[in-house]
Structure formats: C-alpha cells, structure tokens
Coordinates of C-alpha atoms in Angstrom, one line a residue:
X341 CA 0.0 0.0 0.0
X342 CA 1.4 3.4 -0.9
X343 CA 2.2 6.1 1.7
X344 CA -0.5 8.2 0.1
X345 CA -3.1 5.6 0.7
X346 CA -2.0 5.0 4.3
X347 CA -2.4 8.7 5.0
X348 CA -5.9 8.8 3.5
X349 CA -7.0 5.8 5.5
X350 CA -5.7 7.3 8.7
X351 CA -7.5 10.6 8.2
X352 CA -10.8 8.7 7.6
X353 CA -10.4 6.7 10.8
X354 CA -9.9 9.9 12.8
X355 CA -12.9 11.7 11.5
X356 CA -16.4 10.5 12.6
X357 CA -19.0 10.8 9.9
X358 CA -21.2 12.8 12.2
X359 CA -18.9 15.8 11.9
X360 CA -19.8 18.0 8.9
X361 CA -17.2 18.8 6.3
X362 CA -16.8 21.9 4.2
X363 CA -18.7 22.2 0.9
X364 CA -16.7 21.4 -2.2
X365 CA -15.2 24.1 -4.3
X366 CA -17.3 25.4 -7.2
X367 CA -16.6 23.6 -10.5
X368 CA -16.3 25.4 -13.8
X369 CA -18.4 22.8 -15.7
X370 CA -22.1 22.0 -14.7
X371 CA -22.1 20.0 -11.5
X372 CA -24.2 17.2 -12.9
X373 CA -21.8 16.3 -15.7
X374 CA -19.4 14.5 -13.2
X375 CA -21.5 14.3 -10.0
X376 CA -21.5 11.3 -7.7
X377 CA -25.2 10.9 -6.9
X378 CA -26.2 8.8 -3.9
X379 CA -29.6 7.1 -4.3
X380 CA -31.7 7.1 -1.2
X381 CA -34.6 4.6 -1.0
X382 CA -36.4 6.7 1.5
X383 CA -38.5 4.0 3.1
X384 CA -35.3 2.1 3.9
X385 CA -32.7 4.7 4.8
X386 CA -33.4 6.0 8.3
X387 CA -36.5 6.2 10.5
X388 CA -36.7 9.4 12.4
X389 CA -40.0 9.0 14.2
X390 CA -39.8 5.4 15.4
X391 CA -42.6 3.8 13.3
X392 CA -40.2 1.4 11.4
X393 CA -40.5 3.3 8.1
X394 CA -37.7 5.6 6.8
X395 CA -38.7 9.2 6.5
X396 CA -37.4 12.7 5.8
X397 CA -36.5 13.4 9.4
X398 CA -34.3 10.3 9.4
X399 CA -32.6 11.3 6.2
X400 CA -31.9 14.8 7.5
X401 CA -30.2 13.4 10.5
X402 CA -28.0 11.3 8.3
X403 CA -27.0 14.0 5.8
X404 CA -23.6 14.5 7.6
X405 CA -22.8 10.9 6.8
X406 CA -23.3 11.6 3.1
X407 CA -21.2 14.7 3.3
X408 CA -18.4 12.7 5.1
X409 CA -18.6 10.0 2.5
X410 CA -17.9 12.6 -0.2
X411 CA -20.9 12.4 -2.6
X412 CA -22.2 15.4 -4.5
X413 CA -25.9 14.9 -4.5
X414 CA -28.7 12.6 -3.3
X415 CA -31.6 11.3 -5.3
X416 CA -34.6 10.4 -3.2
X417 CA -37.1 7.8 -4.4
X418 CA -40.8 8.9 -4.4
X419 CA -41.9 10.7 -1.2
X420 CA -45.4 11.6 -2.5
X421 CA -48.8 10.4 -1.1
X422 CA -49.2 6.9 -2.6
X423 CA -51.6 4.1 -2.8
X424 CA -48.9 1.8 -1.6
X425 CA -49.0 -0.7 -4.5
X426 CA -45.5 -0.2 -5.8
X427 CA -43.1 1.3 -3.3
X428 CA -44.3 4.9 -3.9
X429 CA -44.4 4.8 -7.7
X430 CA -48.2 4.9 -7.6
X431 CA -48.7 8.6 -6.9
X432 CA -51.8 10.2 -5.5
X433 CA -50.6 13.8 -5.3
X434 CA -47.4 15.0 -6.9
X435 CA -47.2 18.3 -5.0
X436 CA -47.4 16.9 -1.5
X437 CA -45.6 14.5 0.9
X438 CA -46.9 11.2 2.2
X439 CA -47.6 11.7 5.9
X440 CA -45.4 8.6 6.6
X441 CA -42.4 10.6 5.4
X442 CA -43.3 14.1 6.8
X443 CA -44.6 17.1 4.9
X444 CA -43.5 19.7 2.4
X445 CA -41.7 21.8 5.1
X446 CA -39.5 18.7 5.8
X447 CA -38.4 18.7 2.1
X448 CA -37.6 22.4 2.4
X449 CA -35.6 21.8 5.6
X450 CA -33.8 18.8 4.0
X451 CA -32.8 20.9 1.0
X452 CA -31.6 23.7 3.2
X453 CA -29.5 21.3 5.4
X454 CA -28.1 19.6 2.3
X455 CA -27.0 22.9 0.8
X456 CA -25.1 23.9 4.0
X457 CA -23.2 20.6 3.6
X458 CA -22.5 21.1 -0.1
X459 CA -25.1 18.5 -1.2
X460 CA -27.8 18.8 -3.8
X461 CA -31.2 17.1 -3.6
X462 CA -32.8 15.4 -6.6
X463 CA -36.3 14.2 -6.4
X464 CA -38.0 11.3 -8.3
X465 CA -40.9 12.2 -10.5
X466 CA -43.3 9.6 -12.0
X467 CA -45.0 10.9 -15.2
X468 CA -46.0 7.7 -16.9
X469 CA -48.8 6.7 -14.5
X470 CA -50.6 7.7 -11.4
X471 CA -52.2 5.8 -8.6
X472 CA -55.7 4.4 -9.2
X473 CA -56.5 6.6 -6.1
X474 CA -55.5 9.8 -7.9
X475 CA -58.5 12.2 -8.0
X476 CA -58.3 12.2 -11.9
X477 CA -58.7 8.4 -12.1
X478 CA -61.4 8.4 -9.4
X479 CA -63.4 10.9 -11.4
X480 CA -62.9 8.9 -14.6
X481 CA -64.2 5.8 -12.9
X482 CA -67.3 7.6 -11.7
X483 CA -68.1 9.3 -15.0
X484 CA -66.8 8.0 -18.4
X485 CA -67.6 11.3 -20.0
X486 CA -65.8 13.6 -17.6
X487 CA -62.7 15.6 -18.7
X488 CA -60.5 13.5 -16.4
X489 CA -61.3 10.3 -18.4
X490 CA -59.4 11.6 -21.4
X491 CA -56.2 11.8 -19.2
X492 CA -56.0 8.0 -19.2
X493 CA -56.3 5.2 -21.8
X494 CA -59.8 3.7 -21.7
X495 CA -61.3 1.4 -24.2
X496 CA -65.0 0.4 -24.4
X497 CA -66.4 -2.8 -23.0
X498 CA -65.5 -5.9 -25.0
X499 CA -64.9 -9.6 -24.6
X500 CA -61.1 -9.3 -24.9
X501 CA -58.6 -6.6 -24.1
X502 CA -58.0 -4.0 -26.8
X503 CA -54.6 -5.4 -27.8
X504 CA -51.8 -7.8 -26.8
X505 CA -49.9 -5.4 -24.6
X506 CA -48.4 -7.0 -21.4
X507 CA -47.7 -5.6 -18.0
X508 CA -44.0 -5.4 -16.9
X509 CA -45.2 -6.9 -13.6
X510 CA -46.8 -9.9 -15.3
X511 CA -50.2 -10.5 -16.9
X512 CA -52.2 -8.3 -19.3
X513 CA -51.6 -4.6 -19.4
X514 CA -55.4 -4.0 -19.4
X515 CA -57.9 -4.3 -16.5
X516 CA -61.7 -3.8 -16.3
X517 CA -63.5 -1.0 -14.6
X518 CA -66.7 -1.8 -12.7
X519 CA -68.7 -0.7 -15.7
X520 CA -66.9 -3.0 -18.0
X521 CA -64.4 -0.6 -19.7
X522 CA -60.8 -1.5 -20.1
X523 CA -58.0 0.8 -18.8
X524 CA -54.2 0.5 -19.6
X525 CA -51.6 -0.1 -16.9
X526 CA -48.1 -1.1 -18.2
X527 CA -47.2 -1.8 -14.5
X528 CA -49.6 -2.8 -11.7
X529 CA -53.4 -2.5 -12.1
X530 CA -53.2 0.2 -9.4
X531 CA -51.0 2.3 -11.7
X532 CA -53.1 3.4 -14.6
X533 CA -51.1 4.9 -17.5
X534 CA -51.6 8.6 -18.2
X535 CA -52.6 9.8 -21.7
X536 CA -50.0 12.4 -22.7
X537 CA -52.0 13.3 -25.8
X538 CA -54.3 15.3 -23.4
X539 CA -52.6 18.7 -23.0
X540 CA -53.8 19.0 -19.4
X541 CA -51.4 16.2 -18.4
X542 CA -48.4 18.1 -19.7
X543 CA -49.5 21.4 -18.1
X544 CA -50.1 19.8 -14.7
X545 CA -46.6 18.2 -14.6
X546 CA -45.0 21.5 -15.5
X547 CA -46.7 23.0 -12.5
X548 CA -45.3 20.1 -10.4
X549 CA -41.8 20.7 -11.6
X550 CA -42.0 24.4 -10.7
X551 CA -43.6 23.6 -7.3
X552 CA -40.5 21.6 -6.2
X553 CA -37.9 23.7 -8.0
X554 CA -39.3 26.7 -6.2
X555 CA -38.4 24.9 -3.0
X556 CA -34.8 24.6 -4.0
X557 CA -34.4 21.1 -5.3
X558 CA -31.7 20.6 -7.9
X559 CA -33.5 18.4 -10.4
X560 CA -35.4 15.2 -11.0
X561 CA -34.8 11.6 -11.8
X562 CA -37.6 10.8 -14.3
X563 CA -39.2 7.4 -13.9
X564 CA -40.0 5.5 -17.2
X565 CA -38.7 8.4 -19.3
X566 CA -38.9 6.2 -22.4
X567 CA -42.7 5.7 -21.9
X568 CA -45.5 8.3 -21.6
X569 CA -46.7 8.2 -25.2
X570 CA -48.3 5.0 -26.6
X571 CA -49.2 4.1 -30.2
X572 CA -52.2 6.3 -31.0
X573 CA -54.1 3.5 -32.6
X574 CA -53.4 1.0 -29.7
X575 CA -52.1 -1.5 -32.3
X576 CA -50.7 -4.9 -31.2
X577 CA -47.1 -5.1 -30.4
X578 CA -45.2 -7.3 -32.9
X579 CA -44.1 -9.6 -30.1
X580 CA -45.0 -10.5 -26.5
X581 CA -43.4 -8.7 -23.6
X582 CA -39.8 -10.0 -23.8
X583 CA -37.2 -7.3 -23.4
X584 CA -33.6 -8.2 -24.2
X585 CA -30.9 -8.3 -21.6
X586 CA -30.4 -4.6 -21.9
X587 CA -33.9 -3.3 -22.3
X588 CA -36.9 -3.0 -24.7
X589 CA -36.6 -3.3 -28.4
X590 CA -38.7 -3.6 -31.6
X591 CA -40.9 -6.2 -30.0
X592 CA -42.4 -3.5 -27.9
X593 CA -42.6 -0.9 -30.7
X594 CA -46.2 0.3 -29.8
X595 CA -45.8 0.8 -26.0
X596 CA -42.3 2.4 -25.6
X597 CA -40.1 5.0 -27.1
X598 CA -42.7 6.8 -29.2
X599 CA -41.2 9.8 -31.1
X600 CA -43.6 12.3 -29.4
X601 CA -42.0 11.7 -26.0
X602 CA -39.0 13.8 -27.0
X603 CA -41.1 16.9 -27.1
X604 CA -42.0 16.4 -23.5
X605 CA -38.3 16.5 -22.5
X606 CA -37.8 19.7 -24.6
X607 CA -40.5 21.4 -22.6
X608 CA -39.2 20.1 -19.3
X609 CA -35.7 21.2 -20.2
X610 CA -37.0 24.7 -20.9
X611 CA -38.6 24.7 -17.4
X612 CA -35.3 23.7 -15.8
X613 CA -33.4 26.3 -17.8
X614 CA -35.4 28.9 -15.8
X615 CA -33.7 27.6 -12.6
X616 CA -29.9 27.7 -12.5
X617 CA -27.9 24.5 -11.9
X618 CA -30.8 22.1 -12.1
X619 CA -30.9 18.9 -14.1
X620 CA -33.1 16.1 -15.4
X621 CA -31.9 12.5 -15.5
X622 CA -34.1 9.9 -17.2
X623 CA -34.7 6.2 -16.7
X624 CA -34.5 4.9 -20.3
X625 CA -34.6 1.1 -20.5
X626 CA -34.0 0.5 -24.2
X627 CA -31.9 -2.1 -25.8
X628 CA -30.4 0.3 -28.4
X629 CA -27.9 2.6 -26.6
X630 CA -28.0 5.0 -29.5
X631 CA -31.7 5.4 -28.8
X632 CA -31.0 5.9 -25.1
X633 CA -28.5 8.6 -25.8
X634 CA -31.0 10.6 -27.9
X635 CA -32.9 11.4 -24.7
X636 CA -29.8 13.4 -23.6
X637 CA -29.5 15.7 -26.7
X638 CA -28.6 19.3 -25.7
X639 CA -32.3 20.4 -25.7
X640 CA -33.7 17.4 -23.9
X641 CA -32.8 15.6 -20.6
X642 CA -29.4 16.5 -19.2
X643 CA -28.7 12.8 -18.7
X644 CA -30.2 9.4 -19.3
X645 CA -29.0 6.5 -17.1
X646 CA -26.8 3.8 -18.7
X647 CA -27.7 0.4 -17.4
X648 CA -25.3 -1.8 -19.4
X649 CA -22.9 -2.3 -16.5
X650 CA -25.8 -2.9 -14.1
X651 CA -27.0 -5.8 -16.3
X652 CA -23.6 -7.2 -17.4
X653 CA -22.0 -10.4 -15.9
X654 CA -18.6 -10.2 -14.3
X655 CA -16.8 -10.7 -17.6
X656 CA -14.0 -8.7 -19.3
X657 CA -15.5 -8.5 -22.8
X658 CA -19.0 -7.7 -21.4
X659 CA -17.7 -4.9 -19.2
X660 CA -15.5 -3.5 -22.0
X661 CA -18.4 -3.5 -24.5
X662 CA -20.7 -1.9 -21.9
X663 CA -18.3 1.0 -21.3
X664 CA -17.1 1.5 -24.8
X665 CA -20.5 1.4 -26.4
X666 CA -21.9 3.9 -23.9
X667 CA -19.0 6.3 -24.4
X668 CA -19.5 6.2 -28.1
X669 CA -23.3 6.5 -28.1
X670 CA -23.4 9.4 -25.6
X671 CA -20.4 11.1 -27.2
X672 CA -22.2 11.3 -30.5
X673 CA -24.8 13.6 -28.8
X674 CA -22.3 15.5 -26.7
X675 CA -23.7 14.1 -23.4
X676 CA -21.9 12.6 -20.4
X677 CA -22.6 9.0 -19.4
X678 CA -24.5 8.4 -16.2
X679 CA -23.1 5.1 -14.9
X680 CA -25.1 2.7 -12.7
X681 CA -24.0 -0.5 -10.9
X682 CA -26.8 -0.8 -8.4
X683 CA -30.3 0.5 -7.7
X684 CA -33.6 -0.3 -6.1
X685 CA -34.7 -2.6 -9.0
X686 CA -31.8 -5.1 -9.2
X687 CA -30.1 -7.6 -6.9
X688 CA -27.2 -6.2 -4.9
X689 CA -23.8 -6.2 -6.6
X690 CA -22.2 -8.6 -4.1
X691 CA -24.8 -11.2 -4.9
X692 CA -24.9 -10.6 -8.7
X693 CA -21.1 -11.0 -8.9
X694 CA -21.1 -14.4 -7.2
X695 CA -21.8 -13.8 -3.5
X696 CA -19.6 -14.4 -0.5
X697 CA -16.0 -13.3 -0.5
X698 CA -15.7 -13.6 -4.3
X699 CA -18.8 -11.4 -4.8
X700 CA -17.5 -8.8 -2.3
X701 CA -14.1 -8.6 -3.9
X702 CA -15.6 -8.1 -7.3
X703 CA -18.0 -5.4 -5.9
X704 CA -15.0 -3.6 -4.4
X705 CA -13.2 -3.7 -7.8
X706 CA -16.3 -2.6 -9.6
X707 CA -16.6 0.4 -7.3
X708 CA -13.2 1.7 -8.4
X709 CA -14.2 1.1 -12.0
X710 CA -17.5 3.0 -11.6
X711 CA -15.8 6.0 -9.9
X712 CA -13.1 6.2 -12.5
X713 CA -15.3 6.6 -15.6
X714 CA -15.9 10.0 -17.2
X715 CA -19.4 11.3 -16.4
X716 CA -21.6 10.9 -13.4
X717 CA -21.8 7.9 -11.1
X718 CA -25.0 6.7 -9.3
X719 CA -24.3 4.9 -6.0
X720 CA -27.2 3.0 -4.4
X721 CA -27.5 3.3 -0.6
X722 CA -25.9 0.3 1.0
X723 CA -23.5 -0.5 -1.8
X724 CA -20.9 1.5 0.0
X725 CA -21.3 -1.1 2.8
X726 CA -20.9 -4.1 0.5
X727 CA -24.4 -5.3 1.4
X728 CA -25.5 -8.6 -0.3
X729 CA -29.0 -9.3 -1.5
X730 CA -31.1 -10.0 1.6
X731 CA -33.4 -13.0 1.9
X732 CA -36.9 -11.8 2.5
X733 CA -39.4 -14.5 3.5
X734 CA -42.4 -14.8 1.2
X735 CA -44.8 -13.8 4.0
X736 CA -42.9 -10.5 4.4
X737 CA -42.6 -9.6 0.7
X738 CA -44.4 -6.5 -0.6
X739 CA -43.2 -6.2 -4.2
X740 CA -46.1 -6.5 -6.7
X741 CA -43.8 -8.4 -9.1
X742 CA -43.8 -11.3 -6.6
X743 CA -47.6 -11.4 -6.4
X744 CA -48.4 -10.7 -10.0
X745 CA -46.0 -13.5 -11.1
X746 CA -47.6 -16.0 -8.7
X747 CA -44.3 -16.2 -6.8
X748 CA -42.3 -17.2 -9.9
X749 CA -40.3 -13.9 -9.7
X750 CA -38.7 -13.1 -6.4
X751 CA -39.3 -9.4 -6.7
X752 CA -37.2 -6.5 -5.5
X753 CA -37.7 -6.6 -1.8
X754 CA -34.2 -8.1 -1.2
X755 CA -32.4 -4.9 -2.4
X756 CA -34.7 -2.6 -0.4
X757 CA -34.1 -3.9 3.1
X758 CA -33.3 -1.1 5.6
X759 CA -29.8 0.2 6.1
X760 CA -27.7 -1.1 9.0
X761 CA -26.3 1.9 10.9
X762 CA -25.0 0.1 14.0
X763 CA -24.7 -3.3 15.6
X764 CA -27.5 -2.8 18.2
X765 CA -31.0 -4.3 18.1
X766 CA -32.7 -3.0 15.0
X767 CA -29.3 -2.0 13.5
X768 CA -29.9 1.6 14.3
X769 CA -32.4 2.1 11.5
X770 CA -35.1 3.4 13.7
X771 CA -35.0 6.0 16.5
X772 CA -36.9 3.4 18.6
X773 CA -34.9 0.2 18.9
X774 CA -38.1 -1.8 19.5
X775 CA -39.7 -0.6 16.2
X776 CA -40.2 -3.3 13.6
X777 CA -38.7 -2.3 10.3
X778 CA -41.1 -2.4 7.3
X779 CA -39.0 -5.2 5.8
X780 CA -37.1 -7.6 8.1
X781 CA -33.3 -7.0 8.4
X782 CA -31.1 -10.1 8.5
X783 CA -29.5 -10.6 11.8
X784 CA -26.1 -11.0 10.2
X785 CA -26.2 -7.5 8.8
X786 CA -24.9 -6.1 12.0
X787 CA -21.4 -6.9 10.7
X788 CA -22.0 -4.6 7.7
X789 CA -23.1 -1.7 10.0
X790 CA -21.8 1.8 9.3
X791 CA -20.6 2.1 12.9
X792 CA -18.3 -0.9 12.5
X793 CA -17.1 0.0 9.1
X794 CA -16.0 3.5 10.1
X795 CA -13.6 1.9 12.5
X796 CA -12.1 -0.6 10.0
X797 CA -9.6 1.0 7.7
X798 CA -10.0 -1.8 5.1
X799 CA -13.8 -1.7 5.0
X800 CA -15.8 -1.3 1.9
X801 CA -17.1 2.0 3.4
X802 CA -13.6 3.4 3.7
X803 CA -12.8 2.2 0.2
X804 CA -15.6 4.3 -1.2
X805 CA -14.7 7.3 0.9
X806 CA -11.0 7.1 -0.2
X807 CA -12.1 6.6 -3.8
X808 CA -14.3 9.7 -3.7
X809 CA -11.6 11.8 -2.2
X810 CA -9.0 10.7 -4.8
X811 CA -11.6 11.3 -7.6
X812 CA -12.1 14.8 -6.3
X813 CA -8.4 15.5 -6.5
X814 CA -7.7 14.1 -9.9
X815 CA -9.5 15.7 -12.9
X816 CA -8.7 12.7 -15.0
X817 CA -11.3 10.7 -12.9
X818 CA -14.9 11.6 -13.7
X819 CA -14.2 14.6 -15.9
X820 CA -11.6 13.3 -18.3
X821 CA -11.7 11.4 -21.6
X822 CA -11.4 7.6 -21.5
X823 CA -10.3 4.8 -23.7
X824 CA -11.0 1.1 -23.0
X825 CA -8.8 -1.9 -23.7
X826 CA -8.5 -5.5 -22.7
X827 CA -5.7 -8.0 -22.5
X828 CA -6.8 -11.5 -21.6
X829 CA -9.0 -11.1 -18.4
X830 CA -7.6 -7.6 -17.6
X831 CA -9.7 -4.6 -18.4
X832 CA -8.1 -1.1 -18.5
X833 CA -9.8 2.2 -18.7
X834 CA -7.3 5.0 -19.4
X835 CA -8.7 8.4 -18.2
X836 CA -7.0 11.7 -19.2
X837 CA -7.9 15.1 -18.0
X838 CA -6.3 18.2 -16.6
X839 CA -3.0 17.3 -18.2
X840 CA -2.9 14.1 -16.2
X841 CA -3.7 10.4 -16.9
X842 CA -5.0 7.8 -14.4
X843 CA -5.5 4.2 -15.4
X844 CA -8.1 2.0 -13.8
X845 CA -7.0 -1.6 -14.2
X846 CA -9.3 -4.5 -13.2
X847 CA -8.2 -8.2 -13.1
X848 CA -11.4 -10.1 -13.9
X849 CA -9.6 -13.4 -14.2
X850 CA -8.8 -16.3 -11.9
X851 CA -5.0 -15.7 -11.7
X852 CA -2.8 -12.9 -10.7
X853 CA -2.0 -10.6 -13.6
X854 CA 1.2 -8.6 -14.1
X855 CA 0.4 -5.1 -15.3
X856 CA 3.2 -3.0 -16.8
X857 CA 3.4 0.4 -15.1
X858 CA 5.8 3.2 -14.3
X859 CA 3.2 5.2 -12.4
X860 CA 2.1 5.5 -8.8
X861 CA -0.7 3.3 -7.4
X862 CA -3.3 5.8 -6.0
X863 CA -5.7 3.3 -4.7
X864 CA -6.4 -0.5 -4.7
X865 CA -9.7 -2.3 -4.1
X866 CA -8.2 -5.1 -2.0
X867 CA -5.1 -6.6 -0.5
X868 CA -2.3 -8.4 -2.2
X869 CA -1.4 -5.8 -4.8
X870 CA 2.4 -5.7 -5.2
X871 CA 4.3 -2.9 -7.0
X872 CA 7.7 -2.7 -8.5
X873 CA 9.5 -0.1 -10.6
X874 CA 8.0 -1.3 -13.8
X875 CA 4.9 -3.4 -12.9
X876 CA 2.0 -4.1 -10.7
X877 CA 1.0 -7.6 -9.6
X878 CA -2.8 -7.6 -9.5
X879 CA -4.6 -10.4 -7.7
X880 CA -7.9 -11.9 -9.2
X881 CA -11.0 -9.7 -8.8
X882 CA -9.0 -6.6 -7.8
X883 CA -8.7 -3.1 -9.3
X884 CA -6.1 -0.4 -9.0
X885 CA -5.9 3.3 -9.9
X886 CA -2.5 4.1 -11.4
X887 CA -1.4 7.7 -11.9
X888 CA 0.9 8.0 -14.9
X889 CA 3.5 10.5 -13.9

C-alpha cells in the first residue's frame, strides 16, 4: 500500500461521519456532468420517528454521513402520497408528501440542510402513470364522459382486451373498470397509465416541476422516461413482452419510445433552464444505446441512465463493451454518461457477482471502475457497505412483481431492506430500537453496519470514501476522456484530463495478472497488490488506480 493511501486511511479513521465537512469548491463545468449521486430509497434509509419506516427526518439526521462520504448529491425515491401498491411509484398527489415521510416543510428543511453541507437534492418524478386513487382516475371511474377520463387510456367494453400489450409486472396490461371498460396499466393495475396526448397532463406536470424547483431542489430523476406516449391506434405489439438483456426493443414498438415523447423533455428542459444549476436524468430502459443517448441531446434531458454495467455479468468482454458502447453513443450527442451499478430494482452487486468473498471482492473492484469513468456515477444506498442481497421470506414480501407473477419472480424486496447503521438491536435504522422495520433486516447484517465499518480502515465504506476523495483530487477521474482496452482477463480504462492520466486496471480473471506500469498506485480495491519499478502484480477480482507521472 502506498504512503499516500495510508495517509488517506488514517484521516478517515480519525474523522467520525457525524462531523460535517466543508462544501466542495465550485466547479467550472455544470455539477451534474461528473457528479456522484447517492440514491436514497427513503423508506429504507433511516427512520426518524420510530414507526419502522424511513422518512425525511431520518434522512436529514444522516446528511452529515453523506457529506463525510464525499458524494455530491442525493436522489430520493418517491416521497409523495401513494396508494402503496408499488413502493411509492403509484402517486396520488405530486405536490405533497406522504404523511409517513413528513410534509413539504420537511423537504424544504432537507434541501436547506443539504445545501449547507455542499449537497444537492434530486427528487423522483413519475410521469408515466398515477395511482388508481388519484383524483383524476377516481373521477374517470365515476363518469366515463368527464374531462379526467381523457387523461388515461380507456377502451369500451368488449370480450377481450383492446390489444396484446403486457404488463411489466406480469399478466395483461389491461384491466376492467366496474362498468366493463378497459384501462391501460403497463405496470400494476393500481398504476393506470396517463394519456399524454391530453394537454392538461403536460400542463399539470410542468406545475409540479416548478412547485419543487421553487423549494430549492436541484432536479429530478424521471421514472420511465422512455414511456409516456403509446401508439395512438393502440395497435398490437409485434411480439410478446420479452425485453432483451439490456432493455426494450422492436418487440415493444407500440408501447415504448414513441417519437412524441422527446417533445416532453424539450418542454421540461425549458422549465429547468429557468432555474440555474438544475438537471433532469431519465430512466431509459431501451436495448439500443443510440436510442437511449437521444434522450440526452442538448435540448432534452441533461442525462439518461446507462444500465449496461448494471446488467452485465462479471466478464471482461462484457464490461469492455458496456463501457465502450456507452462512451461512443453518448459522445455522439455531446452528453456525459450516467453510470449505474446498483439500484432499487436489481439484486445487490455482491450477490450478482457471485456472493460471499468472491462477490464482495468483485463489488469492491467494480466500485473503483465505476468511480473512474468519465461522467456521473450513481451509487445505491448500502452498496458502499458491501451489502449482499437480503433474503426476505415470502410472507414478508411487498413487491407487486412477486404477487403478479404468482411467486415465480422473487421481486425486488431483497435490495430494499433497511440500512444497518449500528450493531445494536434494529441495526440503528429506527430511533426506537423496538420498532419493527417495514422489511425484516437479516441478523447477520450487524457486521455490515456503518458504525463498524467506520472503525475498520480496510472496510468497503472506507474504500468508497477514499475513492471519492481521490476522484475529487484528480480531474482525469470523472471529468476526463477515456479509452477502453482489454488483454486477456484484464480490463483497462485510461482516463485523461487536466493534463494528467489515471488508469483503472481490473483483473477479472482467476489468476494474478502482471500489469506494466511506471506510475504510482493511488488506490487499490483489495489486499495483495504488489508494485515494483515497472509493474503491478494484481490479484484476481482486484482493481487499482495508477497515476501515470
């Protein structure tokens, strides 16, 4: 381990996360182009009132931890009043806060506290569908001829659904109303799809954006940004619901990625342009990366998330293709890549990469890779602790995917289990130790607790903190230009910026690899890395950052 790294580790051990740190210096380029954004699944982050459910008060109390960690912004999953059918993504009121989480004043206080710590707050917005309890849908159920009915997709009574469209959660995408009509829901039946061909829908969402921007938020993550518009004639899809590994393609030509949707993002971009330093990042789950990148053209969304790494196996060619193809596709439209390795919809990295010690070592190496790449990086809460996928008993599950599939699909509960903050009863998630968390926390998760990892210089938590500190010091990381190469099972990303070059080298093979180098090792993901004047011996499932002097 280099002297530089020892010094960084010692400083981290001496500074408790509860002590605020100074805000970062202002950057010349827009903050979002290279930001490290920390995703907070609000229900599972921290419970501030003792009811077993994460909330805004709990998040506010933990903001110093995020500042200590070194991230630039936090993205909060939906906090709106909800029907509770899909983890908050079935919204009843877009300009309010679910009482379980607090109220609008809590959002304002959160934003103010975050700004004092140099953090920005990004909210989730869900424009593809509402809750079936939304006042518009309730009015449409009561009166088929009311104005609200045109804001959804209804079809007249018939023996069969209007077309062959399928729900992403399983089963048909059409359900009946009590009077026999059909309505569209590409997710759960409790999430009726909005009809964006009705201008009232667009006008109302622009009011929602301004409502939250006026309260100081720095932007929005846009759920299902590739959706919104559907084929005007409701024609059959050419194939059944069967997305490829990387997302939807031609088989879903009538339900996703309609050309009209890009005009929505042009209007939303114009709204954000009225508020300095704000941004929009879209969830765009399409198989064709060139199509994904189009959502980030200069007059549309600022970013669209790249999920290739998130969905790639631990494999050198797969990772190289995921990185290279994203850099090329987004480069053609002049947009930075927004890299993702974990989120609230996928199994945890440690488990995806093999589980146990192997999965953990690979997740540590993947963290260095993620944080080296040019563009922004999205870190899912708990990944900085090396959390594995939790086992959630069937009787405790809440994800509609599990129920809609008749138990054939496990659902997403296992990556949404509450954060372990300390090794006490209840792992410090709730202010009240006796409170029962909304999802059961595995007993063995005490060993992953923040309180333990802050005391262990070799912990995953300290690796993330050190990586974020080094990234902030080296313009080549995050803001530079990158080239990707492979040699056998070794993946190399060469990042250049600010007149300096840093290489991220990852050994994805089973044997130690000898990497030629005359530079300095800035950081390594695990033990066993040996350096000499001309080379670095890199153990399996390990990554290093090498500064080329």
